[in-house]
Amino acid sequence: MKKRDLTIGTALLLLGGFVTWEAASARAGSPATSPAASFGSAVMSDDDSVLAGPSVRRLLRAAPRREAPDLPDRVLEIRRRLELSSHDTYIGDVIAAHDSALARWPDRSANPLRVWVQTTSTHRGFTDRVVPIVRRAFAEWSAVGLPVPFTFVVDSASADVRVTWVDQFSEPISGKTLWAHDDGWWIVDADIQLAVRHHTGEVLDSGSVRAIAMHEVGHLLGLDHTTDTTSIMAPKVRVRDLSPSDRATAQLLYRLPAGRVR
Ligand SMILES: [Zn+2]
């Protein structure tokens, strides 16, 4: 197979009183800076090459505050539960990447996340065959059993999550997730951008689109990169399915409240 690197970028939209916009180059796992948590870049590859991309942080819009005081007892209790349950997960990697915080959606069991996937595009090489591939990526995560079911909507204005297509990124990435959280680290909004073509010009094949989409959905759920190379959330994604640690990490994340753990 022709050597190809598919890089997945990650971005965070920080809400709740901060007005900031910045773009900075950072490697995965680099220390977060206040006030915005910093996500490292992600790299997806069909071979063993690794690329480091940028992380992006910016304010999208204001969001209502939630009551989530970081009380010491609360933090201690969460840390105790992490110590008991973090085996076979990469929750530590996620916390480190999120400024020592757990970020997740509130329980949406009774109100599924509304997902809109762009079904048409004029970008060269786009085919609507990728649309069901993206939807299946959401379905794969739904099967994990998180309290965040998805439902697909046809009206982007009513969606919680929007998946749009870009021709290609100018940087060596093939996907990007922008999500927003409030002051309590509860995720309130998300957008995924997927490239039709790699930054080198190649049209992304269906397997690559699937892997990129699954990786990005992992981001929008609140996961981040792991050193576990068998997982879909590895910076260099070598797999096409969720790993046991992907599932276990997401399940643990959604058994804990959002917020800082230090
Ligand atoms: Zn990533």
PDB file of C-alpha atoms and ligand atoms in Angstrom:
ATOM      1  CA  MET A   1       0.000   0.000   0.000  1.00  0.00           C
ATOM      2  CA  LYS A   2       1.190   3.422  -0.804  1.00  0.00           C
ATOM      3  CA  LYS A   3       2.528   5.132   2.219  1.00  0.00           C
ATOM      4  CA  ARG A   4      -0.038   7.474   3.626  1.00  0.00           C
ATOM      5  CA  ASP A   5      -0.371   9.462   6.776  1.00  0.00           C
ATOM      6  CA  LEU A   6      -3.743  10.573   7.990  1.00  0.00           C
ATOM      7  CA  THR A   7      -3.581  13.062  10.730  1.00  0.00           C
ATOM      8  CA  ILE A   8      -6.461  13.845  12.975  1.00  0.00           C
ATOM      9  CA  GLY A   9      -6.513  17.217  14.565  1.00  0.00           C
ATOM     10  CA  THR A  10      -8.315  18.010  17.728  1.00  0.00           C
ATOM     11  CA  ALA A  11      -9.599  21.264  18.992  1.00  0.00           C
ATOM     12  CA  LEU A  12     -11.376  22.511  22.007  1.00  0.00           C
ATOM     13  CA  LEU A  13     -13.902  25.250  22.148  1.00  0.00           C
ATOM     14  CA  LEU A  14     -13.879  26.591  25.642  1.00  0.00           C
ATOM     15  CA  LEU A  15     -16.981  28.194  27.003  1.00  0.00           C
ATOM     16  CA  GLY A  16     -18.121  29.852  30.119  1.00  0.00           C
ATOM     17  CA  GLY A  17     -16.668  33.245  30.603  1.00  0.00           C
ATOM     18  CA  PHE A  18     -13.360  32.895  28.873  1.00  0.00           C
ATOM     19  CA  VAL A  19     -12.833  34.902  25.748  1.00  0.00           C
ATOM     20  CA  THR A  20      -9.813  33.544  24.094  1.00  0.00           C
ATOM     21  CA  TRP A  21      -8.698  32.317  20.774  1.00  0.00           C
ATOM     22  CA  GLU A  22      -5.462  30.792  20.081  1.00  0.00           C
ATOM     23  CA  ALA A  23      -3.836  28.190  17.972  1.00  0.00           C
ATOM     24  CA  ALA A  24      -0.701  26.562  19.101  1.00  0.00           C
ATOM     25  CA  SER A  25       1.421  23.709  17.979  1.00  0.00           C
ATOM     26  CA  ALA A  26       1.691  21.041  20.567  1.00  0.00           C
ATOM     27  CA  ARG A  27       2.457  17.391  20.683  1.00  0.00           C
ATOM     28  CA  ALA A  28      -0.017  14.964  22.130  1.00  0.00           C
ATOM     29  CA  GLY A  29       0.153  14.870  25.860  1.00  0.00           C
ATOM     30  CA  SER A  30       1.786  18.217  26.219  1.00  0.00           C
ATOM     31  CA  PRO A  31       0.906  20.099  29.376  1.00  0.00           C
ATOM     32  CA  ALA A  32      -2.340  21.979  29.271  1.00  0.00           C
ATOM     33  CA  THR A  33      -2.344  25.678  29.872  1.00  0.00           C
ATOM     34  CA  SER A  34      -4.933  27.697  31.700  1.00  0.00           C
ATOM     35  CA  PRO A  35      -7.668  28.550  31.165  1.00  0.00           C
ATOM     36  CA  ALA A  36      -8.288  26.326  28.181  1.00  0.00           C
ATOM     37  CA  ALA A  37      -7.428  22.685  28.229  1.00  0.00           C
ATOM     38  CA  SER A  38      -5.070  21.763  25.476  1.00  0.00           C
ATOM     39  CA  PHE A  39      -5.508  18.784  23.247  1.00  0.00           C
ATOM     40  CA  GLY A  40      -2.572  17.375  21.475  1.00  0.00           C
ATOM     41  CA  SER A  41      -2.676  16.508  17.896  1.00  0.00           C
ATOM     42  CA  ALA A  42      -3.627  13.106  16.699  1.00  0.00           C
ATOM     43  CA  VAL A  43      -2.209  11.157  13.880  1.00  0.00           C
ATOM     44  CA  MET A  44      -3.868   8.415  11.996  1.00  0.00           C
ATOM     45  CA  SER A  45      -1.737   6.381   9.736  1.00  0.00           C
ATOM     46  CA  ASP A  46      -1.861   3.322   7.543  1.00  0.00           C
ATOM     47  CA  ASP A  47       1.781   2.773   8.233  1.00  0.00           C
ATOM     48  CA  ASP A  48       4.158   3.486  11.036  1.00  0.00           C
ATOM     49  CA  SER A  49       4.741   7.126  10.347  1.00  0.00           C
ATOM     50  CA  VAL A  50       3.817   9.623  12.993  1.00  0.00           C
ATOM     51  CA  LEU A  51       2.986  13.240  12.522  1.00  0.00           C
ATOM     52  CA  ALA A  52       2.352  15.861  15.115  1.00  0.00           C
ATOM     53  CA  GLY A  53      -0.276  18.423  14.342  1.00  0.00           C
ATOM     54  CA  PRO A  54      -1.596  21.527  16.028  1.00  0.00           C
ATOM     55  CA  SER A  55      -4.072  21.950  18.776  1.00  0.00           C
ATOM     56  CA  VAL A  56      -6.566  24.734  18.628  1.00  0.00           C
ATOM     57  CA  ARG A  57      -8.443  26.460  21.381  1.00  0.00           C
ATOM     58  CA  ARG A  58     -10.998  29.149  21.025  1.00  0.00           C
ATOM     59  CA  LEU A  59     -14.222  30.517  22.368  1.00  0.00           C
ATOM     60  CA  LEU A  60     -17.305  29.635  20.403  1.00  0.00           C
ATOM     61  CA  ARG A  61     -20.050  31.258  22.375  1.00  0.00           C
ATOM     62  CA  ALA A  62     -21.215  31.793  25.879  1.00  0.00           C
ATOM     63  CA  ALA A  63     -22.913  28.953  27.689  1.00  0.00           C
ATOM     64  CA  PRO A  64     -24.915  28.787  30.878  1.00  0.00           C
ATOM     65  CA  ARG A  65     -22.939  27.882  33.931  1.00  0.00           C
ATOM     66  CA  ARG A  66     -23.643  24.678  35.795  1.00  0.00           C
ATOM     67  CA  GLU A  67     -23.152  24.194  39.458  1.00  0.00           C
ATOM     68  CA  ALA A  68     -20.038  22.089  39.779  1.00  0.00           C
ATOM     69  CA  PRO A  69     -17.895  23.323  42.616  1.00  0.00           C
ATOM     70  CA  ASP A  70     -14.595  21.530  42.934  1.00  0.00           C
ATOM     71  CA  LEU A  71     -15.003  20.737  46.577  1.00  0.00           C
ATOM     72  CA  PRO A  72     -12.115  18.826  48.130  1.00  0.00           C
ATOM     73  CA  ASP A  73     -14.351  15.984  49.290  1.00  0.00           C
ATOM     74  CA  ARG A  74     -15.786  15.672  45.827  1.00  0.00           C
ATOM     75  CA  VAL A  75     -12.362  15.582  44.279  1.00  0.00           C
ATOM     76  CA  LEU A  76     -11.114  13.054  46.797  1.00  0.00           C
ATOM     77  CA  GLU A  77     -14.077  10.814  46.147  1.00  0.00           C
ATOM     78  CA  ILE A  78     -13.535  10.934  42.398  1.00  0.00           C
ATOM     79  CA  ARG A  79      -9.862  10.170  42.821  1.00  0.00           C
ATOM     80  CA  ARG A  80     -10.701   7.231  45.060  1.00  0.00           C
ATOM     81  CA  ARG A  81     -13.060   5.876  42.438  1.00  0.00           C
ATOM     82  CA  LEU A  82     -10.435   6.391  39.765  1.00  0.00           C
ATOM     83  CA  GLU A  83      -7.899   4.433  41.760  1.00  0.00           C
ATOM     84  CA  LEU A  84     -10.350   1.578  42.115  1.00  0.00           C
ATOM     85  CA  SER A  85     -11.540   1.524  38.517  1.00  0.00           C
ATOM     86  CA  SER A  86      -8.865   2.871  36.210  1.00  0.00           C
ATOM     87  CA  HIS A  87      -7.216  -0.453  35.457  1.00  0.00           C
ATOM     88  CA  ASP A  88      -7.520  -1.513  31.821  1.00  0.00           C
ATOM     89  CA  THR A  89      -8.331   2.053  30.852  1.00  0.00           C
ATOM     90  CA  TYR A  90      -6.386   5.078  29.667  1.00  0.00           C
ATOM     91  CA  ILE A  91      -8.371   7.506  31.765  1.00  0.00           C
ATOM     92  CA  GLY A  92      -5.101   8.877  33.122  1.00  0.00           C
ATOM     93  CA  ASP A  93      -4.060   9.925  29.630  1.00  0.00           C
ATOM     94  CA  VAL A  94      -7.427  11.609  29.143  1.00  0.00           C
ATOM     95  CA  ILE A  95      -7.228  13.504  32.423  1.00  0.00           C
ATOM     96  CA  ALA A  96      -3.693  14.625  31.691  1.00  0.00           C
ATOM     97  CA  ALA A  97      -4.757  15.925  28.287  1.00  0.00           C
ATOM     98  CA  HIS A  98      -7.742  17.784  29.744  1.00  0.00           C
ATOM     99  CA  ASP A  99      -6.030  19.994  32.252  1.00  0.00           C
ATOM    100  CA  SER A 100      -6.553  17.465  35.063  1.00  0.00           C
ATOM    101  CA  ALA A 101     -10.268  17.321  34.449  1.00  0.00           C
ATOM    102  CA  LEU A 102     -12.896  14.884  33.315  1.00  0.00           C
ATOM    103  CA  ALA A 103     -14.993  16.288  30.489  1.00  0.00           C
ATOM    104  CA  ARG A 104     -18.149  14.545  29.392  1.00  0.00           C
ATOM    105  CA  TRP A 105     -21.710  15.121  28.298  1.00  0.00           C
ATOM    106  CA  PRO A 106     -24.435  15.149  30.925  1.00  0.00           C
ATOM    107  CA  ASP A 107     -26.701  12.112  30.948  1.00  0.00           C
ATOM    108  CA  ARG A 108     -28.701  12.364  27.746  1.00  0.00           C
ATOM    109  CA  SER A 109     -30.549   9.063  28.062  1.00  0.00           C
ATOM    110  CA  ALA A 110     -33.897  10.786  27.849  1.00  0.00           C
ATOM    111  CA  ASN A 111     -32.736  13.335  25.329  1.00  0.00           C
ATOM    112  CA  PRO A 112     -30.419  11.766  22.753  1.00  0.00           C
ATOM    113  CA  LEU A 113     -27.721  13.894  21.239  1.00  0.00           C
ATOM    114  CA  ARG A 114     -28.946  15.243  17.947  1.00  0.00           C
ATOM    115  CA  VAL A 115     -26.379  14.578  15.251  1.00  0.00           C
ATOM    116  CA  TRP A 116     -26.437  16.140  11.850  1.00  0.00           C
ATOM    117  CA  VAL A 117     -24.164  14.757   9.139  1.00  0.00           C
ATOM    118  CA  GLN A 118     -23.679  16.797   6.004  1.00  0.00           C
ATOM    119  CA  THR A 119     -24.857  14.598   3.145  1.00  0.00           C
ATOM    120  CA  THR A 120     -23.707  16.638   0.172  1.00  0.00           C
ATOM    121  CA  SER A 121     -20.546  18.417  -0.750  1.00  0.00           C
ATOM    122  CA  THR A 122     -19.054  19.927  -3.845  1.00  0.00           C
ATOM    123  CA  HIS A 123     -15.550  19.021  -2.789  1.00  0.00           C
ATOM    124  CA  ARG A 124     -13.738  17.017  -5.431  1.00  0.00           C
ATOM    125  CA  GLY A 125     -13.720  13.343  -4.564  1.00  0.00           C
ATOM    126  CA  PHE A 126     -16.685  13.502  -2.198  1.00  0.00           C
ATOM    127  CA  THR A 127     -19.157  10.657  -2.405  1.00  0.00           C
ATOM    128  CA  ASP A 128     -22.235  10.260  -0.283  1.00  0.00           C
ATOM    129  CA  ARG A 129     -21.116   6.706   0.433  1.00  0.00           C
ATOM    130  CA  VAL A 130     -19.115   8.119   3.312  1.00  0.00           C
ATOM    131  CA  VAL A 131     -22.237   9.402   5.050  1.00  0.00           C
ATOM    132  CA  PRO A 132     -23.437   6.003   6.323  1.00  0.00           C
ATOM    133  CA  ILE A 133     -19.854   5.226   7.299  1.00  0.00           C
ATOM    134  CA  VAL A 134     -19.855   8.236   9.585  1.00  0.00           C
ATOM    135  CA  ARG A 135     -23.231   7.308  11.008  1.00  0.00           C
ATOM    136  CA  ARG A 136     -21.957   3.811  11.751  1.00  0.00           C
ATOM    137  CA  ALA A 137     -19.066   5.353  13.645  1.00  0.00           C
ATOM    138  CA  PHE A 138     -21.593   6.924  15.987  1.00  0.00           C
ATOM    139  CA  ALA A 139     -23.433   3.608  16.199  1.00  0.00           C
ATOM    140  CA  GLU A 140     -20.230   1.823  17.223  1.00  0.00           C
ATOM    141  CA  TRP A 141     -19.891   4.159  20.162  1.00  0.00           C
ATOM    142  CA  SER A 142     -23.585   3.837  20.985  1.00  0.00           C
ATOM    143  CA  ALA A 143     -23.044   0.120  21.430  1.00  0.00           C
ATOM    144  CA  VAL A 144     -20.659   0.872  24.287  1.00  0.00           C
ATOM    145  CA  GLY A 145     -23.668   1.681  26.410  1.00  0.00           C
ATOM    146  CA  LEU A 146     -22.926   5.210  27.465  1.00  0.00           C
ATOM    147  CA  PRO A 147     -25.776   7.429  28.670  1.00  0.00           C
ATOM    148  CA  VAL A 148     -25.293   9.472  25.523  1.00  0.00           C
ATOM    149  CA  PRO A 149     -27.418   7.946  22.768  1.00  0.00           C
ATOM    150  CA  PHE A 150     -27.383   9.549  19.360  1.00  0.00           C
ATOM    151  CA  THR A 151     -30.191  10.392  17.000  1.00  0.00           C
ATOM    152  CA  PHE A 152     -29.657  11.749  13.522  1.00  0.00           C
ATOM    153  CA  VAL A 153     -31.476  14.868  12.431  1.00  0.00           C
ATOM    154  CA  VAL A 154     -31.885  16.529   9.058  1.00  0.00           C
ATOM    155  CA  ASP A 155     -31.833  20.075  10.367  1.00  0.00           C
ATOM    156  CA  SER A 156     -28.374  21.256  11.312  1.00  0.00           C
ATOM    157  CA  ALA A 157     -29.812  24.173  13.263  1.00  0.00           C
ATOM    158  CA  SER A 158     -31.396  21.813  15.771  1.00  0.00           C
ATOM    159  CA  ALA A 159     -28.339  19.589  16.153  1.00  0.00           C
ATOM    160  CA  ASP A 160     -26.067  19.230  19.172  1.00  0.00           C
ATOM    161  CA  VAL A 161     -23.339  17.778  16.975  1.00  0.00           C
ATOM    162  CA  ARG A 162     -22.595  18.728  13.405  1.00  0.00           C
ATOM    163  CA  VAL A 163     -20.385  16.734  11.068  1.00  0.00           C
ATOM    164  CA  THR A 164     -19.223  18.673   8.043  1.00  0.00           C
ATOM    165  CA  TRP A 165     -16.885  17.964   5.185  1.00  0.00           C
ATOM    166  CA  VAL A 166     -13.900  20.015   4.249  1.00  0.00           C
ATOM    167  CA  ASP A 167     -11.919  19.568   1.070  1.00  0.00           C
ATOM    168  CA  GLN A 168      -8.632  19.083   2.856  1.00  0.00           C
ATOM    169  CA  PHE A 169      -6.831  20.677   5.736  1.00  0.00           C
ATOM    170  CA  SER A 170      -3.876  22.879   5.024  1.00  0.00           C
ATOM    171  CA  GLU A 171      -2.099  21.152   7.866  1.00  0.00           C
ATOM    172  CA  PRO A 172      -1.390  17.415   7.836  1.00  0.00           C
ATOM    173  CA  ILE A 173      -4.632  16.375   9.437  1.00  0.00           C
ATOM    174  CA  SER A 174      -7.766  14.656   8.168  1.00  0.00           C
ATOM    175  CA  GLY A 175     -10.268  15.400  10.876  1.00  0.00           C
ATOM    176  CA  LYS A 176     -10.922  17.817  13.653  1.00  0.00           C
ATOM    177  CA  THR A 177     -13.268  17.905  16.601  1.00  0.00           C
ATOM    178  CA  LEU A 178     -14.339  21.138  18.184  1.00  0.00           C
ATOM    179  CA  TRP A 179     -16.204  20.853  21.394  1.00  0.00           C
ATOM    180  CA  ALA A 180     -17.304  23.151  24.108  1.00  0.00           C
ATOM    181  CA  HIS A 181     -17.722  22.687  27.810  1.00  0.00           C
ATOM    182  CA  ASP A 182     -19.067  24.853  30.551  1.00  0.00           C
ATOM    183  CA  ASP A 183     -17.319  25.814  33.758  1.00  0.00           C
ATOM    184  CA  GLY A 184     -18.052  22.423  35.244  1.00  0.00           C
ATOM    185  CA  TRP A 185     -16.428  20.601  32.307  1.00  0.00           C
ATOM    186  CA  TRP A 186     -19.769  19.338  31.080  1.00  0.00           C
ATOM    187  CA  ILE A 187     -19.680  19.202  27.300  1.00  0.00           C
ATOM    188  CA  VAL A 188     -22.420  21.298  25.745  1.00  0.00           C
ATOM    189  CA  ASP A 189     -21.722  21.390  22.037  1.00  0.00           C
ATOM    190  CA  ALA A 190     -19.537  19.746  19.415  1.00  0.00           C
ATOM    191  CA  ASP A 191     -18.606  19.874  15.778  1.00  0.00           C
ATOM    192  CA  ILE A 192     -16.609  17.439  13.738  1.00  0.00           C
ATOM    193  CA  GLN A 193     -14.888  18.323  10.515  1.00  0.00           C
ATOM    194  CA  LEU A 194     -13.776  15.519   8.241  1.00  0.00           C
ATOM    195  CA  ALA A 195     -11.602  15.909   5.195  1.00  0.00           C
ATOM    196  CA  VAL A 196     -12.552  14.520   1.816  1.00  0.00           C
ATOM    197  CA  ARG A 197      -8.920  14.401   0.846  1.00  0.00           C
ATOM    198  CA  HIS A 198      -5.719  14.029   2.742  1.00  0.00           C
ATOM    199  CA  HIS A 199      -3.652  17.167   2.828  1.00  0.00           C
ATOM    200  CA  THR A 200      -1.444  15.616   0.155  1.00  0.00           C
ATOM    201  CA  GLY A 201      -4.455  15.418  -2.165  1.00  0.00           C
ATOM    202  CA  GLU A 202      -5.431  11.761  -1.987  1.00  0.00           C
ATOM    203  CA  VAL A 203      -9.113  11.025  -1.506  1.00  0.00           C
ATOM    204  CA  LEU A 204      -9.560   9.258   1.820  1.00  0.00           C
ATOM    205  CA  ASP A 205     -10.777   5.704   1.426  1.00  0.00           C
ATOM    206  CA  SER A 206     -13.745   4.316   3.318  1.00  0.00           C
ATOM    207  CA  GLY A 207     -11.621   2.540   5.906  1.00  0.00           C
ATOM    208  CA  SER A 208      -9.778   5.729   6.689  1.00  0.00           C
ATOM    209  CA  VAL A 209     -13.000   7.707   6.937  1.00  0.00           C
ATOM    210  CA  ARG A 210     -14.385   5.118   9.325  1.00  0.00           C
ATOM    211  CA  ALA A 211     -11.337   5.239  11.558  1.00  0.00           C
ATOM    212  CA  ILE A 212     -11.137   9.020  11.524  1.00  0.00           C
ATOM    213  CA  ALA A 213     -14.834   9.323  12.299  1.00  0.00           C
ATOM    214  CA  MET A 214     -14.626   6.873  15.197  1.00  0.00           C
ATOM    215  CA  HIS A 215     -11.602   8.684  16.570  1.00  0.00           C
ATOM    216  CA  GLU A 216     -13.359  12.033  16.350  1.00  0.00           C
ATOM    217  CA  VAL A 217     -16.545  10.722  17.959  1.00  0.00           C
ATOM    218  CA  GLY A 218     -14.327   9.537  20.791  1.00  0.00           C
ATOM    219  CA  HIS A 219     -13.092  13.091  21.159  1.00  0.00           C
ATOM    220  CA  LEU A 220     -16.567  14.555  21.194  1.00  0.00           C
ATOM    221  CA  LEU A 221     -17.512  12.123  23.961  1.00  0.00           C
ATOM    222  CA  GLY A 222     -14.664  13.505  26.054  1.00  0.00           C
ATOM    223  CA  LEU A 223     -11.874  11.050  25.367  1.00  0.00           C
ATOM    224  CA  ASP A 224      -8.422  12.035  24.294  1.00  0.00           C
ATOM    225  CA  HIS A 225      -5.288  10.373  23.086  1.00  0.00           C
ATOM    226  CA  THR A 226      -3.734   7.323  24.605  1.00  0.00           C
ATOM    227  CA  THR A 227      -0.383   5.661  24.364  1.00  0.00           C
ATOM    228  CA  ASP A 228      -2.262   2.395  23.863  1.00  0.00           C
ATOM    229  CA  THR A 229      -1.619   1.857  20.181  1.00  0.00           C
ATOM    230  CA  THR A 230      -4.332  -0.789  19.903  1.00  0.00           C
ATOM    231  CA  SER A 231      -7.012   1.773  20.624  1.00  0.00           C
ATOM    232  CA  ILE A 232      -8.948   3.994  18.272  1.00  0.00           C
ATOM    233  CA  MET A 233      -7.854   6.956  20.401  1.00  0.00           C
ATOM    234  CA  ALA A 234      -4.172   6.360  19.842  1.00  0.00           C
ATOM    235  CA  PRO A 235      -2.468   9.390  18.304  1.00  0.00           C
ATOM    236  CA  LYS A 236      -1.398   7.076  15.549  1.00  0.00           C
ATOM    237  CA  VAL A 237      -4.476   5.042  14.840  1.00  0.00           C
ATOM    238  CA  ARG A 238      -3.682   1.605  13.527  1.00  0.00           C
ATOM    239  CA  VAL A 239      -7.023  -0.029  14.159  1.00  0.00           C
ATOM    240  CA  ARG A 240     -10.468   0.158  12.650  1.00  0.00           C
ATOM    241  CA  ASP A 241     -12.522  -0.817  15.675  1.00  0.00           C
ATOM    242  CA  LEU A 242     -12.924   0.179  19.274  1.00  0.00           C
ATOM    243  CA  SER A 243     -10.613  -1.615  21.641  1.00  0.00           C
ATOM    244  CA  PRO A 244     -11.522  -3.006  25.057  1.00  0.00           C
ATOM    245  CA  SER A 245      -9.687  -0.063  26.602  1.00  0.00           C
ATOM    246  CA  ASP A 246     -11.607   2.412  24.432  1.00  0.00           C
ATOM    247  CA  ARG A 247     -14.828   0.956  25.775  1.00  0.00           C
ATOM    248  CA  ALA A 248     -13.616   0.658  29.352  1.00  0.00           C
ATOM    249  CA  THR A 249     -12.283   4.210  29.407  1.00  0.00           C
ATOM    250  CA  ALA A 250     -15.481   5.686  28.040  1.00  0.00           C
ATOM    251  CA  GLN A 251     -17.588   3.626  30.442  1.00  0.00           C
ATOM    252  CA  LEU A 252     -15.511   4.762  33.400  1.00  0.00           C
ATOM    253  CA  LEU A 253     -15.658   8.380  32.248  1.00  0.00           C
ATOM    254  CA  TYR A 254     -19.436   8.227  32.188  1.00  0.00           C
ATOM    255  CA  ARG A 255     -19.647   6.701  35.664  1.00  0.00           C
ATOM    256  CA  LEU A 256     -17.921   9.774  37.055  1.00  0.00           C
ATOM    257  CA  PRO A 257     -19.025  13.394  37.150  1.00  0.00           C
ATOM    258  CA  ALA A 258     -17.336  15.999  35.011  1.00  0.00           C
ATOM    259  CA  GLY A 259     -14.911  18.358  36.661  1.00  0.00           C
ATOM    260  CA  ARG A 260     -11.376  18.704  37.851  1.00  0.00           C
ATOM    261  CA  VAL A 261      -9.797  15.862  39.729  1.00  0.00           C
ATOM    262  CA  ARG A 262      -6.971  17.900  41.210  1.00  0.00           C
TER     263      ARG A 262
HETATM  264 ZN    ZN B   1      -7.338  12.935  18.150  1.00  0.00          ZN
END
